[in-house]
């Protein structure tokens, strides 16, 4: 089986874009491959979060992953900071990636433009991300389209390290779903849904059905009232078609054939999304009632992850010429 890896930041509540763009694919991959998933809390430190809030968000993110269908018995599920190999390999990745390569990262440009304080960690974020992926001899990385550039850089880093020091890392490939890969904000359809930006156009996975329906009814479309899938000319309408297609297992183009007006499209999209979210909300409430069990499952996952990560890190250290550690 191929090994897949992906991680998600614990920066606020999960939204529909996370679910359709990534998490549903994570669930599918665990039944087909050797799946490794983690909550990347070290990445969250780039925004200097409140410590108590970070801990709460980390547990909430892990609980959400289980709620959408990630099975800790079938996948390896853990919290990034519980496996120290991630941070150690990240330094080796920083010494392998170029300054110019990091400077070209679109996400760094976007996020730094919106922040008064830009941490060095935000700049070197892709090096830690490469560490996350390469530690597990990852073959496939299921991600949203916005992460394509980072995965391509990860491949470049792995290939460069292998050229310098010999065969060390598996060079991963990214996998992007065709429908729902980039879910846009309902009020600003030129921007993707985001956990970090508060917007009335972001649909939270745990939002009540009435609130979800209101947001879809108020979704921005355009004035010509023609339903067709054309992301460039009709961003708002195409976003609704993409969401409905992803929620119902169809293509946006085939969905568009069913509608001649925006009102029914908005209503049906809201209904389909609520049908998708209802069992997730119920499962989340159930799991949240036993945080000790969530913590136990994450600790077990960290032990499984550490066994693989430690072997990869040792290989990288040995190949790069670092002195072997003394036996414990």
mmCIF file of C-alpha atoms in Angstrom:
data_model
loop_
_atom_site.group_PDB
_atom_site.id
_atom_site.type_symbol
_atom_site.label_atom_id
_atom_site.label_comp_id
_atom_site.label_asym_id
_atom_site.label_seq_id
_atom_site.Cartn_x
_atom_site.Cartn_y
_atom_site.Cartn_z
ATOM 1 C CA UNK A 1 0.000 0.000 0.000
ATOM 2 C CA UNK A 2 1.072 3.572 -0.607
ATOM 3 C CA UNK A 3 1.507 5.734 2.463
ATOM 4 C CA UNK A 4 -0.444 8.995 2.642
ATOM 5 C CA UNK A 5 0.221 11.892 5.002
ATOM 6 C CA UNK A 6 -1.579 15.122 5.698
ATOM 7 C CA UNK A 7 -1.954 17.542 8.579
ATOM 8 C CA UNK A 8 -4.276 20.334 9.613
ATOM 9 C CA UNK A 9 -3.732 23.365 11.829
ATOM 10 C CA UNK A 10 -5.716 23.770 15.076
ATOM 11 C CA UNK A 11 -6.495 27.407 14.310
ATOM 12 C CA UNK A 12 -10.202 27.754 14.998
ATOM 13 C CA UNK A 13 -13.198 25.695 13.968
ATOM 14 C CA UNK A 14 -13.191 23.495 10.884
ATOM 15 C CA UNK A 15 -15.193 24.802 7.961
ATOM 16 C CA UNK A 16 -16.840 23.399 4.861
ATOM 17 C CA UNK A 17 -13.748 24.027 2.756
ATOM 18 C CA UNK A 18 -11.656 21.840 5.071
ATOM 19 C CA UNK A 19 -14.251 19.086 4.876
ATOM 20 C CA UNK A 20 -14.817 19.054 1.105
ATOM 21 C CA UNK A 21 -11.315 20.032 0.077
ATOM 22 C CA UNK A 22 -9.399 17.636 2.301
ATOM 23 C CA UNK A 23 -11.003 15.729 5.154
ATOM 24 C CA UNK A 24 -13.447 13.613 3.164
ATOM 25 C CA UNK A 25 -10.539 12.498 1.030
ATOM 26 C CA UNK A 26 -8.559 11.636 4.164
ATOM 27 C CA UNK A 27 -11.368 9.323 5.214
ATOM 28 C CA UNK A 28 -11.389 7.610 1.828
ATOM 29 C CA UNK A 29 -7.623 7.181 1.744
ATOM 30 C CA UNK A 30 -7.455 5.416 5.099
ATOM 31 C CA UNK A 31 -9.414 2.527 3.571
ATOM 32 C CA UNK A 32 -7.073 2.260 0.585
ATOM 33 C CA UNK A 33 -3.630 3.158 1.934
ATOM 34 C CA UNK A 34 -1.430 3.360 5.020
ATOM 35 C CA UNK A 35 -2.684 6.722 6.322
ATOM 36 C CA UNK A 36 -0.818 9.078 8.668
ATOM 37 C CA UNK A 37 -2.672 12.219 9.828
ATOM 38 C CA UNK A 38 -1.779 14.825 12.402
ATOM 39 C CA UNK A 39 -2.865 18.075 13.998
ATOM 40 C CA UNK A 40 0.048 20.416 13.237
ATOM 41 C CA UNK A 41 0.137 22.504 16.392
ATOM 42 C CA UNK A 42 3.755 23.603 15.856
ATOM 43 C CA UNK A 43 2.665 25.367 12.675
ATOM 44 C CA UNK A 44 0.025 27.237 14.682
ATOM 45 C CA UNK A 45 2.765 28.920 16.740
ATOM 46 C CA UNK A 46 3.543 31.208 13.782
ATOM 47 C CA UNK A 47 0.589 33.365 14.884
ATOM 48 C CA UNK A 48 1.490 33.418 18.622
ATOM 49 C CA UNK A 49 -1.834 31.957 19.818
ATOM 50 C CA UNK A 50 -3.019 32.024 23.412
ATOM 51 C CA UNK A 51 -1.630 28.828 25.037
ATOM 52 C CA UNK A 52 -4.924 27.688 26.553
ATOM 53 C CA UNK A 53 -6.729 28.381 23.299
ATOM 54 C CA UNK A 54 -4.111 26.431 21.337
ATOM 55 C CA UNK A 55 -4.530 23.398 23.595
ATOM 56 C CA UNK A 56 -8.313 23.564 23.312
ATOM 57 C CA UNK A 57 -8.177 24.006 19.537
ATOM 58 C CA UNK A 58 -5.750 21.100 19.197
ATOM 59 C CA UNK A 59 -8.089 18.748 21.040
ATOM 60 C CA UNK A 60 -11.071 20.108 19.110
ATOM 61 C CA UNK A 61 -9.309 19.527 15.788
ATOM 62 C CA UNK A 62 -8.435 15.949 16.726
ATOM 63 C CA UNK A 63 -12.011 15.345 17.838
ATOM 64 C CA UNK A 64 -13.277 16.749 14.545
ATOM 65 C CA UNK A 65 -11.005 14.457 12.539
ATOM 66 C CA UNK A 66 -12.491 11.473 14.333
ATOM 67 C CA UNK A 67 -15.997 12.896 13.873
ATOM 68 C CA UNK A 68 -15.681 13.101 10.097
ATOM 69 C CA UNK A 69 -14.574 9.471 9.976
ATOM 70 C CA UNK A 70 -10.844 9.199 10.682
ATOM 71 C CA UNK A 71 -10.467 5.904 12.575
ATOM 72 C CA UNK A 72 -7.492 5.885 15.014
ATOM 73 C CA UNK A 73 -7.459 2.099 14.829
ATOM 74 C CA UNK A 74 -7.059 2.154 11.056
ATOM 75 C CA UNK A 75 -4.978 5.325 10.620
ATOM 76 C CA UNK A 76 -2.093 6.824 12.553
ATOM 77 C CA UNK A 77 -3.573 9.954 14.154
ATOM 78 C CA UNK A 78 -1.520 12.169 16.470
ATOM 79 C CA UNK A 79 -0.504 15.693 17.457
ATOM 80 C CA UNK A 80 2.626 16.997 15.732
ATOM 81 C CA UNK A 81 4.411 18.372 18.809
ATOM 82 C CA UNK A 82 4.147 14.978 20.544
ATOM 83 C CA UNK A 83 6.707 13.620 18.047
ATOM 84 C CA UNK A 84 9.896 15.650 18.489
ATOM 85 C CA UNK A 85 11.424 14.298 15.284
ATOM 86 C CA UNK A 86 9.319 16.809 13.335
ATOM 87 C CA UNK A 87 11.156 19.776 14.841
ATOM 88 C CA UNK A 88 14.608 18.223 14.531
ATOM 89 C CA UNK A 89 14.263 17.275 10.885
ATOM 90 C CA UNK A 90 12.820 20.729 10.177
ATOM 91 C CA UNK A 91 16.249 22.291 10.847
ATOM 92 C CA UNK A 92 17.842 19.965 8.308
ATOM 93 C CA UNK A 93 15.130 20.956 5.830
ATOM 94 C CA UNK A 94 15.781 24.669 6.478
ATOM 95 C CA UNK A 95 19.424 24.021 5.614
ATOM 96 C CA UNK A 96 18.370 22.346 2.368
ATOM 97 C CA UNK A 97 15.780 24.807 1.032
ATOM 98 C CA UNK A 98 16.838 28.087 -0.559
ATOM 99 C CA UNK A 99 15.977 31.572 0.709
ATOM 100 C CA UNK A 100 14.654 32.518 -2.715
ATOM 101 C CA UNK A 101 12.424 29.446 -2.807
ATOM 102 C CA UNK A 102 10.840 30.367 0.517
ATOM 103 C CA UNK A 103 10.441 33.983 -0.519
ATOM 104 C CA UNK A 104 8.401 32.936 -3.568
ATOM 105 C CA UNK A 105 5.782 31.099 -1.527
ATOM 106 C CA UNK A 106 2.394 32.697 -2.228
ATOM 107 C CA UNK A 107 0.954 31.886 1.197
ATOM 108 C CA UNK A 108 3.817 33.670 2.941
ATOM 109 C CA UNK A 109 3.223 36.767 0.843
ATOM 110 C CA UNK A 110 -0.522 36.726 1.519
ATOM 111 C CA UNK A 111 -0.276 36.126 5.262
ATOM 112 C CA UNK A 112 2.603 38.524 5.867
ATOM 113 C CA UNK A 113 0.687 41.304 4.108
ATOM 114 C CA UNK A 114 -2.154 40.874 6.629
ATOM 115 C CA UNK A 115 -0.001 40.831 9.777
ATOM 116 C CA UNK A 116 1.778 43.490 11.806
ATOM 117 C CA UNK A 117 4.261 40.903 13.111
ATOM 118 C CA UNK A 118 5.763 38.428 10.655
ATOM 119 C CA UNK A 119 7.613 35.623 12.416
ATOM 120 C CA UNK A 120 10.592 33.818 10.936
ATOM 121 C CA UNK A 121 8.537 30.671 11.476
ATOM 122 C CA UNK A 122 5.956 31.886 8.983
ATOM 123 C CA UNK A 123 8.749 32.280 6.440
ATOM 124 C CA UNK A 124 10.256 28.829 7.086
ATOM 125 C CA UNK A 125 6.857 27.135 7.444
ATOM 126 C CA UNK A 126 7.374 25.044 4.256
ATOM 127 C CA UNK A 127 10.556 23.515 5.713
ATOM 128 C CA UNK A 128 8.663 22.211 8.737
ATOM 129 C CA UNK A 129 5.886 21.043 6.432
ATOM 130 C CA UNK A 130 8.446 19.135 4.371
ATOM 131 C CA UNK A 131 9.733 17.557 7.575
ATOM 132 C CA UNK A 132 6.197 16.492 8.483
ATOM 133 C CA UNK A 133 5.762 14.737 5.145
ATOM 134 C CA UNK A 134 9.214 13.239 4.595
ATOM 135 C CA UNK A 135 9.477 11.690 8.071
ATOM 136 C CA UNK A 136 6.924 9.057 7.107
ATOM 137 C CA UNK A 137 8.281 7.935 3.697
ATOM 138 C CA UNK A 138 5.135 9.471 2.266
ATOM 139 C CA UNK A 139 4.024 8.524 -1.232
ATOM 140 C CA UNK A 140 0.875 10.673 -1.517
ATOM 141 C CA UNK A 141 -0.159 13.972 0.087
ATOM 142 C CA UNK A 142 -3.909 14.710 -0.244
ATOM 143 C CA UNK A 143 -4.269 18.493 -0.031
ATOM 144 C CA UNK A 144 -6.356 21.388 -1.284
ATOM 145 C CA UNK A 145 -5.231 23.300 -4.342
ATOM 146 C CA UNK A 146 -3.858 26.140 -2.183
ATOM 147 C CA UNK A 147 -1.146 23.787 -0.861
ATOM 148 C CA UNK A 148 0.091 22.639 -4.283
ATOM 149 C CA UNK A 149 3.041 25.048 -4.235
ATOM 150 C CA UNK A 150 4.194 23.820 -0.816
ATOM 151 C CA UNK A 151 4.101 20.168 -1.868
ATOM 152 C CA UNK A 152 6.063 20.929 -5.022
ATOM 153 C CA UNK A 153 8.686 22.635 -2.850
ATOM 154 C CA UNK A 154 8.733 19.596 -0.539
ATOM 155 C CA UNK A 155 9.533 17.429 -3.557
ATOM 156 C CA UNK A 156 12.364 19.783 -4.532
ATOM 157 C CA UNK A 157 13.790 19.670 -0.999
ATOM 158 C CA UNK A 158 13.677 15.870 -0.889
ATOM 159 C CA UNK A 159 15.370 15.539 -4.276
ATOM 160 C CA UNK A 160 18.081 18.039 -3.306
ATOM 161 C CA UNK A 161 18.789 16.256 -0.013
ATOM 162 C CA UNK A 162 18.970 12.914 -1.836
ATOM 163 C CA UNK A 163 21.453 14.337 -4.366
ATOM 164 C CA UNK A 164 23.646 15.744 -1.605
ATOM 165 C CA UNK A 165 23.623 12.868 0.834
ATOM 166 C CA UNK A 166 22.406 9.786 -0.993
ATOM 167 C CA UNK A 167 19.043 8.061 -1.113
ATOM 168 C CA UNK A 168 17.260 9.221 2.046
ATOM 169 C CA UNK A 169 13.695 10.357 1.416
ATOM 170 C CA UNK A 170 10.756 9.136 -0.620
ATOM 171 C CA UNK A 171 9.736 11.925 -3.021
ATOM 172 C CA UNK A 172 5.979 12.415 -2.471
ATOM 173 C CA UNK A 173 3.234 13.277 -4.947
ATOM 174 C CA UNK A 174 0.293 15.559 -4.177
ATOM 175 C CA UNK A 175 -3.303 14.496 -4.809
ATOM 176 C CA UNK A 176 -5.994 17.158 -5.322
ATOM 177 C CA UNK A 177 -9.694 16.259 -5.656
ATOM 178 C CA UNK A 178 -11.446 17.487 -8.805
ATOM 179 C CA UNK A 179 -14.668 18.710 -7.109
ATOM 180 C CA UNK A 180 -14.678 20.858 -4.001
ATOM 181 C CA UNK A 181 -10.901 21.173 -4.019
ATOM 182 C CA UNK A 182 -11.065 24.914 -3.457
ATOM 183 C CA UNK A 183 -14.229 26.019 -1.664
ATOM 184 C CA UNK A 184 -14.639 29.771 -1.824
ATOM 185 C CA UNK A 185 -16.107 32.245 0.659
ATOM 186 C CA UNK A 186 -19.858 32.661 0.090
ATOM 187 C CA UNK A 187 -19.620 36.439 0.476
ATOM 188 C CA UNK A 188 -16.261 36.912 -1.256
ATOM 189 C CA UNK A 189 -16.097 34.172 -3.894
ATOM 190 C CA UNK A 190 -12.701 35.326 -5.101
ATOM 191 C CA UNK A 191 -11.242 34.215 -1.729
ATOM 192 C CA UNK A 192 -11.253 30.709 -0.338
ATOM 193 C CA UNK A 193 -13.010 29.863 2.922
ATOM 194 C CA UNK A 194 -10.567 30.408 5.765
ATOM 195 C CA UNK A 195 -10.329 29.574 9.446
ATOM 196 C CA UNK A 196 -8.035 32.531 10.057
ATOM 197 C CA UNK A 197 -10.294 35.213 8.559
ATOM 198 C CA UNK A 198 -13.670 35.867 10.168
ATOM 199 C CA UNK A 199 -16.297 36.108 7.457
ATOM 200 C CA UNK A 200 -20.053 35.681 7.112
ATOM 201 C CA UNK A 201 -19.259 33.612 4.050
ATOM 202 C CA UNK A 202 -17.430 30.828 5.918
ATOM 203 C CA UNK A 203 -19.594 27.825 6.843
ATOM 204 C CA UNK A 204 -18.456 26.063 10.017
ATOM 205 C CA UNK A 205 -18.850 22.301 10.221
ATOM 206 C CA UNK A 206 -20.468 22.634 13.657
ATOM 207 C CA UNK A 207 -22.819 25.497 12.755
ATOM 208 C CA UNK A 208 -26.515 24.929 13.344
ATOM 209 C CA UNK A 209 -28.574 24.029 10.246
ATOM 210 C CA UNK A 210 -30.528 27.295 10.326
ATOM 211 C CA UNK A 211 -27.343 29.347 10.264
ATOM 212 C CA UNK A 212 -25.963 27.311 7.384
ATOM 213 C CA UNK A 213 -29.158 27.807 5.383
ATOM 214 C CA UNK A 214 -29.087 31.584 5.980
ATOM 215 C CA UNK A 215 -25.516 31.820 4.735
ATOM 216 C CA UNK A 216 -26.327 30.014 1.510
ATOM 217 C CA UNK A 217 -29.439 32.098 0.905
ATOM 218 C CA UNK A 218 -27.270 35.227 1.199
ATOM 219 C CA UNK A 219 -24.449 33.859 -0.956
ATOM 220 C CA UNK A 220 -23.103 36.318 -3.523
ATOM 221 C CA UNK A 221 -23.852 35.400 -7.135
ATOM 222 C CA UNK A 222 -24.293 37.933 -9.980
ATOM 223 C CA UNK A 223 -27.006 39.834 -11.821
ATOM 224 C CA UNK A 224 -27.550 37.855 -15.027
ATOM 225 C CA UNK A 225 -29.310 34.865 -13.382
ATOM 226 C CA UNK A 226 -27.731 32.313 -15.729
ATOM 227 C CA UNK A 227 -26.653 29.088 -14.043
ATOM 228 C CA UNK A 228 -23.482 27.750 -15.594
ATOM 229 C CA UNK A 229 -20.128 26.561 -14.301
ATOM 230 C CA UNK A 230 -17.585 29.225 -15.201
ATOM 231 C CA UNK A 231 -15.213 30.002 -12.273
ATOM 232 C CA UNK A 232 -13.604 32.924 -14.072
ATOM 233 C CA UNK A 233 -16.741 34.805 -15.175
ATOM 234 C CA UNK A 234 -19.207 33.551 -12.542
ATOM 235 C CA UNK A 235 -17.215 32.912 -9.375
ATOM 236 C CA UNK A 236 -20.136 32.919 -6.913
ATOM 237 C CA UNK A 237 -22.424 30.671 -8.948
ATOM 238 C CA UNK A 238 -19.563 28.311 -9.780
ATOM 239 C CA UNK A 239 -18.687 28.070 -6.090
ATOM 240 C CA UNK A 240 -22.250 26.980 -5.269
ATOM 241 C CA UNK A 241 -22.189 24.446 -8.103
ATOM 242 C CA UNK A 242 -18.853 23.080 -6.908
ATOM 243 C CA UNK A 243 -20.087 22.720 -3.332
ATOM 244 C CA UNK A 244 -23.315 20.999 -4.372
ATOM 245 C CA UNK A 245 -21.412 18.725 -6.744
ATOM 246 C CA UNK A 246 -18.925 17.725 -4.049
ATOM 247 C CA UNK A 247 -21.672 17.144 -1.468
ATOM 248 C CA UNK A 248 -23.651 14.920 -3.849
ATOM 249 C CA UNK A 249 -20.881 13.124 -5.726
ATOM 250 C CA UNK A 250 -21.468 14.779 -9.087
ATOM 251 C CA UNK A 251 -19.633 17.224 -11.361
ATOM 252 C CA UNK A 252 -20.348 20.981 -11.282
ATOM 253 C CA UNK A 253 -21.241 20.930 -14.972
ATOM 254 C CA UNK A 254 -23.884 18.226 -14.533
ATOM 255 C CA UNK A 255 -25.359 20.024 -11.521
ATOM 256 C CA UNK A 256 -25.661 23.242 -13.538
ATOM 257 C CA UNK A 257 -27.936 21.481 -16.026
ATOM 258 C CA UNK A 258 -30.570 21.064 -13.288
ATOM 259 C CA UNK A 259 -31.042 24.791 -12.608
ATOM 260 C CA UNK A 260 -32.233 27.878 -14.389
ATOM 261 C CA UNK A 261 -32.453 30.197 -11.324
ATOM 262 C CA UNK A 262 -30.179 31.010 -8.414
ATOM 263 C CA UNK A 263 -32.770 30.660 -5.635
ATOM 264 C CA UNK A 264 -33.361 26.906 -6.023
ATOM 265 C CA UNK A 265 -29.610 26.352 -6.446
ATOM 266 C CA UNK A 266 -28.896 28.108 -3.139
ATOM 267 C CA UNK A 267 -31.675 26.222 -1.336
ATOM 268 C CA UNK A 268 -30.617 22.814 -2.617
ATOM 269 C CA UNK A 269 -26.966 23.486 -1.836
ATOM 270 C CA UNK A 270 -27.868 24.425 1.739
ATOM 271 C CA UNK A 271 -29.969 21.258 2.123
ATOM 272 C CA UNK A 272 -27.194 19.044 0.751
ATOM 273 C CA UNK A 273 -24.597 20.635 3.016
ATOM 274 C CA UNK A 274 -26.793 20.251 6.109
ATOM 275 C CA UNK A 275 -27.430 16.610 5.252
ATOM 276 C CA UNK A 276 -23.674 16.141 5.048
ATOM 277 C CA UNK A 277 -22.931 17.976 8.307
ATOM 278 C CA UNK A 278 -25.662 16.618 10.587
ATOM 279 C CA UNK A 279 -24.043 13.237 11.411
ATOM 280 C CA UNK A 280 -20.672 14.941 11.896
ATOM 281 C CA UNK A 281 -22.163 17.376 14.428
ATOM 282 C CA UNK A 282 -23.789 14.503 16.311
ATOM 283 C CA UNK A 283 -20.595 12.446 16.391
ATOM 284 C CA UNK A 284 -18.586 15.463 17.563
ATOM 285 C CA UNK A 285 -20.903 16.000 20.524
ATOM 286 C CA UNK A 286 -20.591 12.334 21.446
ATOM 287 C CA UNK A 287 -16.799 12.252 21.272
ATOM 288 C CA UNK A 288 -16.387 15.569 23.103
ATOM 289 C CA UNK A 289 -18.034 14.087 26.170
ATOM 290 C CA UNK A 290 -14.949 11.904 26.800
ATOM 291 C CA UNK A 291 -11.771 14.013 26.372
ATOM 292 C CA UNK A 292 -9.661 11.469 28.258
ATOM 293 C CA UNK A 293 -10.369 8.890 25.576
ATOM 294 C CA UNK A 294 -9.410 11.368 22.848
ATOM 295 C CA UNK A 295 -6.115 12.016 24.651
ATOM 296 C CA UNK A 296 -5.464 8.281 24.985
ATOM 297 C CA UNK A 297 -6.065 7.666 21.291
ATOM 298 C CA UNK A 298 -3.748 10.540 20.338
ATOM 299 C CA UNK A 299 -0.989 9.226 22.624
ATOM 300 C CA UNK A 300 -1.270 5.794 21.023
ATOM 301 C CA UNK A 301 -1.081 7.413 17.597
ATOM 302 C CA UNK A 302 2.011 9.396 18.600
ATOM 303 C CA UNK A 303 3.763 6.189 19.671
ATOM 304 C CA UNK A 304 2.995 4.624 16.270
ATOM 305 C CA UNK A 305 4.183 7.747 14.445
ATOM 306 C CA UNK A 306 7.370 8.033 16.478
ATOM 307 C CA UNK A 307 8.481 4.527 15.548
ATOM 308 C CA UNK A 308 8.450 5.456 11.852
ATOM 309 C CA UNK A 309 9.735 9.025 12.286
ATOM 310 C CA UNK A 310 12.700 7.977 14.429
ATOM 311 C CA UNK A 311 13.939 5.548 11.786
ATOM 312 C CA UNK A 312 13.697 8.175 9.043
ATOM 313 C CA UNK A 313 15.429 10.817 11.143
ATOM 314 C CA UNK A 314 18.275 8.424 11.970
ATOM 315 C CA UNK A 315 18.743 7.730 8.265
ATOM 316 C CA UNK A 316 18.838 11.462 7.508
ATOM 317 C CA UNK A 317 21.274 12.171 10.368
ATOM 318 C CA UNK A 318 23.603 9.348 9.363
ATOM 319 C CA UNK A 319 23.580 10.314 5.686
ATOM 320 C CA UNK A 320 24.234 14.004 6.480
ATOM 321 C CA UNK A 321 27.200 13.152 8.701
ATOM 322 C CA UNK A 322 25.778 13.965 12.118
ATOM 323 C CA UNK A 323 27.237 12.058 15.061
ATOM 324 C CA UNK A 324 25.090 9.138 16.174
ATOM 325 C CA UNK A 325 23.344 9.498 19.504
ATOM 326 C CA UNK A 326 24.572 7.437 22.433
ATOM 327 C CA UNK A 327 22.249 4.554 23.370
ATOM 328 C CA UNK A 328 19.645 5.496 25.985
#
